[in-house]
PDB file of C-alpha atoms and ligand atoms in Angstrom:
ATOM      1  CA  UNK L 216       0.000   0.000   0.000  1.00 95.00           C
ATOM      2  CA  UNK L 217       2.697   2.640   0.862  1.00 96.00           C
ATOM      3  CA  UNK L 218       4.347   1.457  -2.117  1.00 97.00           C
ATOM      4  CA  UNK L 219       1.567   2.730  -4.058  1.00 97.00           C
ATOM      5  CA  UNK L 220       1.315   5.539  -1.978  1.00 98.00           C
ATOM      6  CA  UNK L 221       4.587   6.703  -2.936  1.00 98.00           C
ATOM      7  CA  UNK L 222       3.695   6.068  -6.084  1.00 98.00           C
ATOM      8  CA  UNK L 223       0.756   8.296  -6.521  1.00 98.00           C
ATOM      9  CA  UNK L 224       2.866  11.226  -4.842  1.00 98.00           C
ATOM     10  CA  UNK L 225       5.398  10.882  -7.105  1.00 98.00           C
ATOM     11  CA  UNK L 226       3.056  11.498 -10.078  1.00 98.00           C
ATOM     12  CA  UNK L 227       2.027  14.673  -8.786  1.00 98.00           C
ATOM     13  CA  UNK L 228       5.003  16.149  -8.198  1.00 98.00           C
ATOM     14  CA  UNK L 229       6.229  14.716 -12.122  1.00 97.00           C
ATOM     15  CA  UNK L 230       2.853  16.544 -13.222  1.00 97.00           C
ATOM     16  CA  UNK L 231       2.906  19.966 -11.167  1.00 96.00           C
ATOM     17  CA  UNK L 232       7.039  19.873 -12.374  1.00 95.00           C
ATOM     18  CA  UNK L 233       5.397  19.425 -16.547  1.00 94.00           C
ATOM     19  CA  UNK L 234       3.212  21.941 -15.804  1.00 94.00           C
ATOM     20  CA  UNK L 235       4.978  24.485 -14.237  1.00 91.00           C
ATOM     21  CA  UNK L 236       7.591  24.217 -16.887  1.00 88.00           C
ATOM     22  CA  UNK L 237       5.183  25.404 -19.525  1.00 85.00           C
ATOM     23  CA  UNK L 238       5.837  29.091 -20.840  1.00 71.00           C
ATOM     24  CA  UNK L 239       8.702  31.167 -19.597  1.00 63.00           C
ATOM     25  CA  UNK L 240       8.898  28.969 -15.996  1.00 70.00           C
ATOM     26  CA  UNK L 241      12.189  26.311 -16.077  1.00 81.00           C
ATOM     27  CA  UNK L 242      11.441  23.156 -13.910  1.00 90.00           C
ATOM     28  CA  UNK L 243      11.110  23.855 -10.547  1.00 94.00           C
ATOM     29  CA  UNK L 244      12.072  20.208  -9.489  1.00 97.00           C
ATOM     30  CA  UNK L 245      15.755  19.091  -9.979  1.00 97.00           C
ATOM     31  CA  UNK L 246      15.559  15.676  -8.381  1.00 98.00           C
ATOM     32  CA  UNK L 247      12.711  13.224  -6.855  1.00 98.00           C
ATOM     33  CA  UNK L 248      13.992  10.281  -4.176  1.00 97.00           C
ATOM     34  CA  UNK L 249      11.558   7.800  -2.872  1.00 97.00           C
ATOM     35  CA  UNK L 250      12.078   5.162   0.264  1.00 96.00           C
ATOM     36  CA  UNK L 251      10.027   2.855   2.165  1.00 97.00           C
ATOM     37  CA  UNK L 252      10.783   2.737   5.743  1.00 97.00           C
ATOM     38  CA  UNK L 253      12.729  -0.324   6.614  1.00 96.00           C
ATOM     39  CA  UNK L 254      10.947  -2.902   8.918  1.00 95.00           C
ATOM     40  CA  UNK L 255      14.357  -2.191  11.255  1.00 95.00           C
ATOM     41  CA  UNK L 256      13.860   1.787  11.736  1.00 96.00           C
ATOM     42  CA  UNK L 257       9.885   1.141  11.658  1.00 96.00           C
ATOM     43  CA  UNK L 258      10.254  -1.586  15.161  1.00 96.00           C
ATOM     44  CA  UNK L 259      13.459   1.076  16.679  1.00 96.00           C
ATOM     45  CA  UNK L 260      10.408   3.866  16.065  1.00 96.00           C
ATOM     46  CA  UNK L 261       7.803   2.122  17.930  1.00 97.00           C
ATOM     47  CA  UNK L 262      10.261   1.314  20.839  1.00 96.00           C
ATOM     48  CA  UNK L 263      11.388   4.976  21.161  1.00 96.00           C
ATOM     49  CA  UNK L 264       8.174   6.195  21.369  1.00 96.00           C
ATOM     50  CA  UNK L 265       6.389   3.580  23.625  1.00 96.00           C
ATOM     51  CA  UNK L 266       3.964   2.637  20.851  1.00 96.00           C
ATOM     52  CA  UNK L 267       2.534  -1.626  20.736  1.00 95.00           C
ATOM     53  CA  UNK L 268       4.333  -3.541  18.515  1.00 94.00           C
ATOM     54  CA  UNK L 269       1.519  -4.318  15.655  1.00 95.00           C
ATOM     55  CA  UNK L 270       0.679  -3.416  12.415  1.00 93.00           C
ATOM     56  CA  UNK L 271      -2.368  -1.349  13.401  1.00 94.00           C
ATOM     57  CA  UNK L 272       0.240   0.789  15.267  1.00 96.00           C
ATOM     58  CA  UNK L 273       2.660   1.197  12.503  1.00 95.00           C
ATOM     59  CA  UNK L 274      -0.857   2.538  10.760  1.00 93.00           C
ATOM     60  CA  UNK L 275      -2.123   4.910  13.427  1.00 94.00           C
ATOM     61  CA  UNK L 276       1.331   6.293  14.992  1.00 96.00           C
ATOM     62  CA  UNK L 277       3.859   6.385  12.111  1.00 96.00           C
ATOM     63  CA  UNK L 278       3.416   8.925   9.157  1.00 96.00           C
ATOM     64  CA  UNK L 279       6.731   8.487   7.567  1.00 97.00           C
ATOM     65  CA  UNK L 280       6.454   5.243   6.218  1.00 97.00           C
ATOM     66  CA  UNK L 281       6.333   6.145   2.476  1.00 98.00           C
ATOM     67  CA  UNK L 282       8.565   8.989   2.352  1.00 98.00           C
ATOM     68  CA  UNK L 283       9.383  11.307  -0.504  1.00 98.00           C
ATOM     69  CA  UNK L 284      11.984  13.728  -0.810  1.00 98.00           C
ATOM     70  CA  UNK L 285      11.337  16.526  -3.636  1.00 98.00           C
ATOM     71  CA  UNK L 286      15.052  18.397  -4.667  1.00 98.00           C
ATOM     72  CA  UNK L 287      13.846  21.831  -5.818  1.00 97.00           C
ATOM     73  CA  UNK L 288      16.290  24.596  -7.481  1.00 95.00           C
ATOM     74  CA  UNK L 289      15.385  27.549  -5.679  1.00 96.00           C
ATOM     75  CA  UNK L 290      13.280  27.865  -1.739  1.00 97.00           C
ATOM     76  CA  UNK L 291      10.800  29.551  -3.762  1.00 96.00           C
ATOM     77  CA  UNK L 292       9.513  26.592  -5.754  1.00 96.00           C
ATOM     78  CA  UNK L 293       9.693  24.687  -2.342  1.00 98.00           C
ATOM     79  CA  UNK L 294       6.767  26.800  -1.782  1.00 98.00           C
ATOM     80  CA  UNK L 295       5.149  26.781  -4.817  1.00 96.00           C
ATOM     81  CA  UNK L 296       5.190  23.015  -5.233  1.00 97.00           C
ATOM     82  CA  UNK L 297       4.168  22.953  -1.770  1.00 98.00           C
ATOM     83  CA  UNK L 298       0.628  25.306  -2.580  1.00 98.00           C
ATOM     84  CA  UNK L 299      -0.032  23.373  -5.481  1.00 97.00           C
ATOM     85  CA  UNK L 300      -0.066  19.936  -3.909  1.00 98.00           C
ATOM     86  CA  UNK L 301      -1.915  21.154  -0.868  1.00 98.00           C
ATOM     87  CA  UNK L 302      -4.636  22.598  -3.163  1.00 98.00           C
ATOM     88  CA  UNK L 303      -4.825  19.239  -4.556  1.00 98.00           C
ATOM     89  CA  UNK L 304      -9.222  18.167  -3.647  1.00 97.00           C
ATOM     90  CA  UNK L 305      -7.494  14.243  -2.962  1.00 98.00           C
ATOM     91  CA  UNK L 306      -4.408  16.126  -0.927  1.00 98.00           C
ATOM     92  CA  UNK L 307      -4.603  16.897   2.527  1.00 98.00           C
ATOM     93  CA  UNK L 308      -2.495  17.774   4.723  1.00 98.00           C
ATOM     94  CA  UNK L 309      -1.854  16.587   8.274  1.00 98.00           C
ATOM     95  CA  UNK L 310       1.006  18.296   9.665  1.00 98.00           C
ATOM     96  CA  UNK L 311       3.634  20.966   8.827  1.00 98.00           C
ATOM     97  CA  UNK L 312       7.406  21.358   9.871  1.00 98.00           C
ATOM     98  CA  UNK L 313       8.716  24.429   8.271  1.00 98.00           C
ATOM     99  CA  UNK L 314      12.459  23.625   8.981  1.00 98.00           C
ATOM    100  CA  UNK L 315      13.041  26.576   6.647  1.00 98.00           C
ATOM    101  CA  UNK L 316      11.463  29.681   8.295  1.00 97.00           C
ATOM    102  CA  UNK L 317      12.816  27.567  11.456  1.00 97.00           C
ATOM    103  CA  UNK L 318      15.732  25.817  10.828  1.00 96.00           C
ATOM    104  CA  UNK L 319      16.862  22.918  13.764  1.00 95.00           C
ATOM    105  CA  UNK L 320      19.341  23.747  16.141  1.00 93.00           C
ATOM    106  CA  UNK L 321      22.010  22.420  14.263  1.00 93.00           C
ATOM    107  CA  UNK L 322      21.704  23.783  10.945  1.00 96.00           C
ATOM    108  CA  UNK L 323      18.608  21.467   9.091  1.00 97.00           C
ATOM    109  CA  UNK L 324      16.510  22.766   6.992  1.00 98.00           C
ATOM    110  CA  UNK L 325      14.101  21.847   4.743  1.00 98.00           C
ATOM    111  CA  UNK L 326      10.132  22.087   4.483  1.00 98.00           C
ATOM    112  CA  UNK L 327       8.037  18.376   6.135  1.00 98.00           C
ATOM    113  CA  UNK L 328       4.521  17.847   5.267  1.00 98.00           C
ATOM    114  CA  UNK L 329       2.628  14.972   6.239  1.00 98.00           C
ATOM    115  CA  UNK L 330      -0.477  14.426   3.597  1.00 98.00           C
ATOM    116  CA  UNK L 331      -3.325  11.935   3.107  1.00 98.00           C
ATOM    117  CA  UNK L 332      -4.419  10.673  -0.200  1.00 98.00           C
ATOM    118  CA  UNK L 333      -6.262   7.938  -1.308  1.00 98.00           C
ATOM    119  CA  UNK L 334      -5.017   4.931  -3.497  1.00 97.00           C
ATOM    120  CA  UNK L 335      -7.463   3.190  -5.518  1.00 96.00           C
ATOM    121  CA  UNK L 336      -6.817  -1.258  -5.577  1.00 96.00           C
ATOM    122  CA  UNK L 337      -9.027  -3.821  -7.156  1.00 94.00           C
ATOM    123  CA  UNK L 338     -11.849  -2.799  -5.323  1.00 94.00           C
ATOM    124  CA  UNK L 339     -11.184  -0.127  -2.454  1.00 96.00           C
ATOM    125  CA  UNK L 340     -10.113   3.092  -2.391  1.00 96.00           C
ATOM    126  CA  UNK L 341      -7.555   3.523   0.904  1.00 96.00           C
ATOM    127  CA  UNK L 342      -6.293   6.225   2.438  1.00 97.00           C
ATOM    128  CA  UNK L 343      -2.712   6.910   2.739  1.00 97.00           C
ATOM    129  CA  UNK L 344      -0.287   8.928   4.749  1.00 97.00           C
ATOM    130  CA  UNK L 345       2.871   9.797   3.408  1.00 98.00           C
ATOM    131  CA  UNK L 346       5.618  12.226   4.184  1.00 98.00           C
ATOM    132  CA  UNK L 347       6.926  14.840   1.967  1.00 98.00           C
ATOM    133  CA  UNK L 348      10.199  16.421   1.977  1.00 98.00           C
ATOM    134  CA  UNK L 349      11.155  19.407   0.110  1.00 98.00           C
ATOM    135  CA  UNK L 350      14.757  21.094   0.263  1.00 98.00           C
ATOM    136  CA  UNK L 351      17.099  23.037  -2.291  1.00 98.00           C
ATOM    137  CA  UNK L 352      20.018  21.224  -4.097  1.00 98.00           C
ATOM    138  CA  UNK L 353      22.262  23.132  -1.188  1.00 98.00           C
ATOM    139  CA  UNK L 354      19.939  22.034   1.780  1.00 98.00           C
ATOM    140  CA  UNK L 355      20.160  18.523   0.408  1.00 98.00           C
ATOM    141  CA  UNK L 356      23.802  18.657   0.356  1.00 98.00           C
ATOM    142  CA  UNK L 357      23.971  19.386   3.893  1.00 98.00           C
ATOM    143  CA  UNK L 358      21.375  17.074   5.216  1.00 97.00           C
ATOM    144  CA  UNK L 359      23.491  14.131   3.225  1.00 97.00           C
ATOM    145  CA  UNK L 360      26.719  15.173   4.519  1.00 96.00           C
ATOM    146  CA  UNK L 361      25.526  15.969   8.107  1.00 95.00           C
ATOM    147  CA  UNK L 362      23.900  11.940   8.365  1.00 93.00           C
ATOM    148  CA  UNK L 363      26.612  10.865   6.910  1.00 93.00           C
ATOM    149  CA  UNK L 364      29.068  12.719   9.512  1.00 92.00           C
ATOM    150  CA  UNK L 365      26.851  12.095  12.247  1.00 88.00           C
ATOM    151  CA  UNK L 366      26.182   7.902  11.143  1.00 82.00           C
ATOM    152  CA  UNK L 367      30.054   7.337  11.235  1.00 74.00           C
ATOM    153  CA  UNK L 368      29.676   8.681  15.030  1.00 67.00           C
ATOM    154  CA  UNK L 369      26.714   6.982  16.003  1.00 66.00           C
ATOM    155  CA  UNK L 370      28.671   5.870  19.063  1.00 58.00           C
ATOM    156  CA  UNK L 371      30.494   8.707  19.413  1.00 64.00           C
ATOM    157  CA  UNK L 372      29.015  11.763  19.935  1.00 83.00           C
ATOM    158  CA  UNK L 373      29.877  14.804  17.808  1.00 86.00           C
ATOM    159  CA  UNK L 374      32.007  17.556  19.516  1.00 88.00           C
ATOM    160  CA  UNK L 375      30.799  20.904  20.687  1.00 90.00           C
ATOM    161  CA  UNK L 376      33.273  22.958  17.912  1.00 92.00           C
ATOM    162  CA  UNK L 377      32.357  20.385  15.085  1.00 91.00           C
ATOM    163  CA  UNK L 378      28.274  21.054  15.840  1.00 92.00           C
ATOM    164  CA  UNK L 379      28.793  24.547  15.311  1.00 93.00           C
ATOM    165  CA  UNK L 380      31.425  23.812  12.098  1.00 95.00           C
ATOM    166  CA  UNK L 381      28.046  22.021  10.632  1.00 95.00           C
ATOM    167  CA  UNK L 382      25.616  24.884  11.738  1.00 96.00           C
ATOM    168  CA  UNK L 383      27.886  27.125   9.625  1.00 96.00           C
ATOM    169  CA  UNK L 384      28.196  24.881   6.970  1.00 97.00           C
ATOM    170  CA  UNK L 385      24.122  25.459   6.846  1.00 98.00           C
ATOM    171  CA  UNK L 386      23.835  29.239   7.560  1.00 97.00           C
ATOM    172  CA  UNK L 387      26.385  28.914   4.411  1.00 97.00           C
ATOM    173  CA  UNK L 388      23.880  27.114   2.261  1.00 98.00           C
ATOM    174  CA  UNK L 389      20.998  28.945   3.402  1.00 97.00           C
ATOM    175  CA  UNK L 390      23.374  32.165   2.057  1.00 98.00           C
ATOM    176  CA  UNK L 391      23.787  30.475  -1.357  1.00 98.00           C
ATOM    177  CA  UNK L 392      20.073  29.890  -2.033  1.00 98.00           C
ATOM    178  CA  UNK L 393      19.520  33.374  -1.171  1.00 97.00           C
ATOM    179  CA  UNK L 394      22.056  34.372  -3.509  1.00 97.00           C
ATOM    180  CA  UNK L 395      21.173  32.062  -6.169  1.00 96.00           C
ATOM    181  CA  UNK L 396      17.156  32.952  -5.945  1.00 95.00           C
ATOM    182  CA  UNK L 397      18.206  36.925  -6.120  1.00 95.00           C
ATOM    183  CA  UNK L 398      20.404  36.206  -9.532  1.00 95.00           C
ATOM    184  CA  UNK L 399      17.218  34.111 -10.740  1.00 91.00           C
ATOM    185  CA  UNK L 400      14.807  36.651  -9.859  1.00 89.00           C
ATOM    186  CA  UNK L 401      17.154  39.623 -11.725  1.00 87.00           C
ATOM    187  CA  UNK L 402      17.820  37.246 -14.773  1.00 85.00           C
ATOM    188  CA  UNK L 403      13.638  38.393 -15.128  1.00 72.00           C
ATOM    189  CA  UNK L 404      12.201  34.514 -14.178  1.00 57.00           C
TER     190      UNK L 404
HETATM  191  P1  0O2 M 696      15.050   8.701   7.333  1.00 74.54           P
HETATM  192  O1  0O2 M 696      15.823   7.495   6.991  1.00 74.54           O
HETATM  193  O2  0O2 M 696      15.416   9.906   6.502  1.00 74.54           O
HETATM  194  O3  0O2 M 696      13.566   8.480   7.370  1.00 74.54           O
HETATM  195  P2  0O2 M 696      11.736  11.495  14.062  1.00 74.54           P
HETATM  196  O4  0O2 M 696      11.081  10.901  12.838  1.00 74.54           O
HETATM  197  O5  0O2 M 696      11.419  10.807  15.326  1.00 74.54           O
HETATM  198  O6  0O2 M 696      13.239  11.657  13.874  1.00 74.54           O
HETATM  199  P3  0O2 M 696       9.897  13.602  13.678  1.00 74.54           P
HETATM  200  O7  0O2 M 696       9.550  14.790  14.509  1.00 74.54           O
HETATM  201  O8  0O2 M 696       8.847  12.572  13.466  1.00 74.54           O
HETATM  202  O9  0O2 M 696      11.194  12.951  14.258  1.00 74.54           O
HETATM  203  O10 0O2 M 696      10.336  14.016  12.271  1.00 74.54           O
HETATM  204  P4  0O2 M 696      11.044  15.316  11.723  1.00 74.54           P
HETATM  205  O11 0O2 M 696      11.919  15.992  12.717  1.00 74.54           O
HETATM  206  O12 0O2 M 696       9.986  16.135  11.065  1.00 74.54           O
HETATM  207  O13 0O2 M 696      11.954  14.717  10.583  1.00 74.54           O
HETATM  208  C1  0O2 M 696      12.439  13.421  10.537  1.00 74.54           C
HETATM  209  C2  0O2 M 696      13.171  13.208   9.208  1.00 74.54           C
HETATM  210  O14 0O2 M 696      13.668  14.460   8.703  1.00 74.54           O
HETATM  211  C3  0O2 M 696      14.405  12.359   9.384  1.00 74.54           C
HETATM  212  O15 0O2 M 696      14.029  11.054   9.139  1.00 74.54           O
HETATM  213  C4  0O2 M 696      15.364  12.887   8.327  1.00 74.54           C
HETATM  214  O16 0O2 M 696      15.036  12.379   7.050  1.00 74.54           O
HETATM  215  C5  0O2 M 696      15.044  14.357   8.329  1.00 74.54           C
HETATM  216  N1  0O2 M 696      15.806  15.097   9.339  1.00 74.54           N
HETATM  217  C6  0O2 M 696      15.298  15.722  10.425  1.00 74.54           C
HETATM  218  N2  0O2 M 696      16.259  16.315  11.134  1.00 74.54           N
HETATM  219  C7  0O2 M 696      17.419  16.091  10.493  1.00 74.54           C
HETATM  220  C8  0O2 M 696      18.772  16.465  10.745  1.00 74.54           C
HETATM  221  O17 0O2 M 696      19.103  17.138  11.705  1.00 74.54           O
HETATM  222  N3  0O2 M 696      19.707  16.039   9.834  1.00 74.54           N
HETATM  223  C9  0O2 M 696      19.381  15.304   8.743  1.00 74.54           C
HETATM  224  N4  0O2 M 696      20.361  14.935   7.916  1.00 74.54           N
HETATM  225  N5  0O2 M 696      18.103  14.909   8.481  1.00 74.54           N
HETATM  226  C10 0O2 M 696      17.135  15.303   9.347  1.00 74.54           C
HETATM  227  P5  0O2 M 696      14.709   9.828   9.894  1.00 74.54           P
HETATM  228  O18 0O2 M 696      13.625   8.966  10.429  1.00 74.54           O
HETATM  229  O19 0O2 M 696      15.747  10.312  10.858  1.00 74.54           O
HETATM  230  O20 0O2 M 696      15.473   9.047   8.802  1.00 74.54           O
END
């Protein structure tokens, strides 16, 4: 079902990034990367948050089963994207995280939407929740560099000085895509 989910999600976001391309408008969407859960992180979620073990639970108290991740060029097609899914009459929208406006502590940012939209099978239609996550090319570099840094610690914590390295590492890419948005809005887009 997720699967499908995904599926479905990623259609809209192929349309909307067709459709915004059309007349002067480039593609607002540079990249689209799609991942099921794995059972592993799904059971280590449950435990860490003191939900039953069962696969009504997974259904009721995880929303990030299906999750997409939507690479945009600029923060202002984040946005846009964003609007035009959420206007969407099969689209709605369960939560927001606006990492962007309010980046985490240590540096992430990106824009978190949990939605619910129905998949159609044989002979039900099914409701589905699935996570959405849209970020810049830059904010995606971060967030891939910053797991990566932080996986390879897992057991070690990271250091006081090289936390604040990586929050300056994303103040630094938050600078670029304002940059790069104010050339693309005086190039006349
Ligand atoms: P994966 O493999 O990407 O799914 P929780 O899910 O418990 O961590 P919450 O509040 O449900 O927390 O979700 P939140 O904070 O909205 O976002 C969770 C997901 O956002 C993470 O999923 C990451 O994909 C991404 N994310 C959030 N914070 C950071 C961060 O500081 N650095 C990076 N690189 N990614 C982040 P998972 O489940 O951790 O992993």
């Amino acid at each position: 079902y997720y699967k499908c989910a995904i599926m479905e999600v990623e259609t809209k976001f192929k349309v909307l990034n067709e459709n915004f391309s059309l007349g002067d408008d480039c593609n607002p969407i540079e990249s689209i990367k799609s991942r099921l859960k794995s059972p592993k992180s799904i059971m280590e979620k449950l435990i860490r948050r003191g939900y039953p073990l069962t696969v009504d639970s997974i259904e009721q108290n995880l929303f990030d089963i299906a999750g997409i991740r939507v690479i945009c060029s600029f923060t202002s097609d984040i946005y846009r994207l964003a609007d035009a899914l959420l206007s969407q009459d099969d689209v709605t929208l369960l939560q927001k995280k606006d990492y962007i406006q309010n980046p985490k502590p240590n540096g992430y940012r990106s824009l978190h939407l949990i939605i619910s939209t129905p998949i159609f099978l044989q002979s039900e239609k099914r409701m589905m929740k699935v996570e959405v996550q849209l970020r810049t090319i830059a904010m995606d570099a971060w967030a891939s560099l910053e797991h990566k840094i932080r996986y390879k610690k897992s057991n070690d914590r990271l250091s006081e000085k090289d936390c604040e390295q990586l929050s300056l590492c994303a103040a630094l890419c938050s600078q670029l895509d304002a940059k790069m948005e104010e050339i693309n809005t005086h190039c006349g887009r």
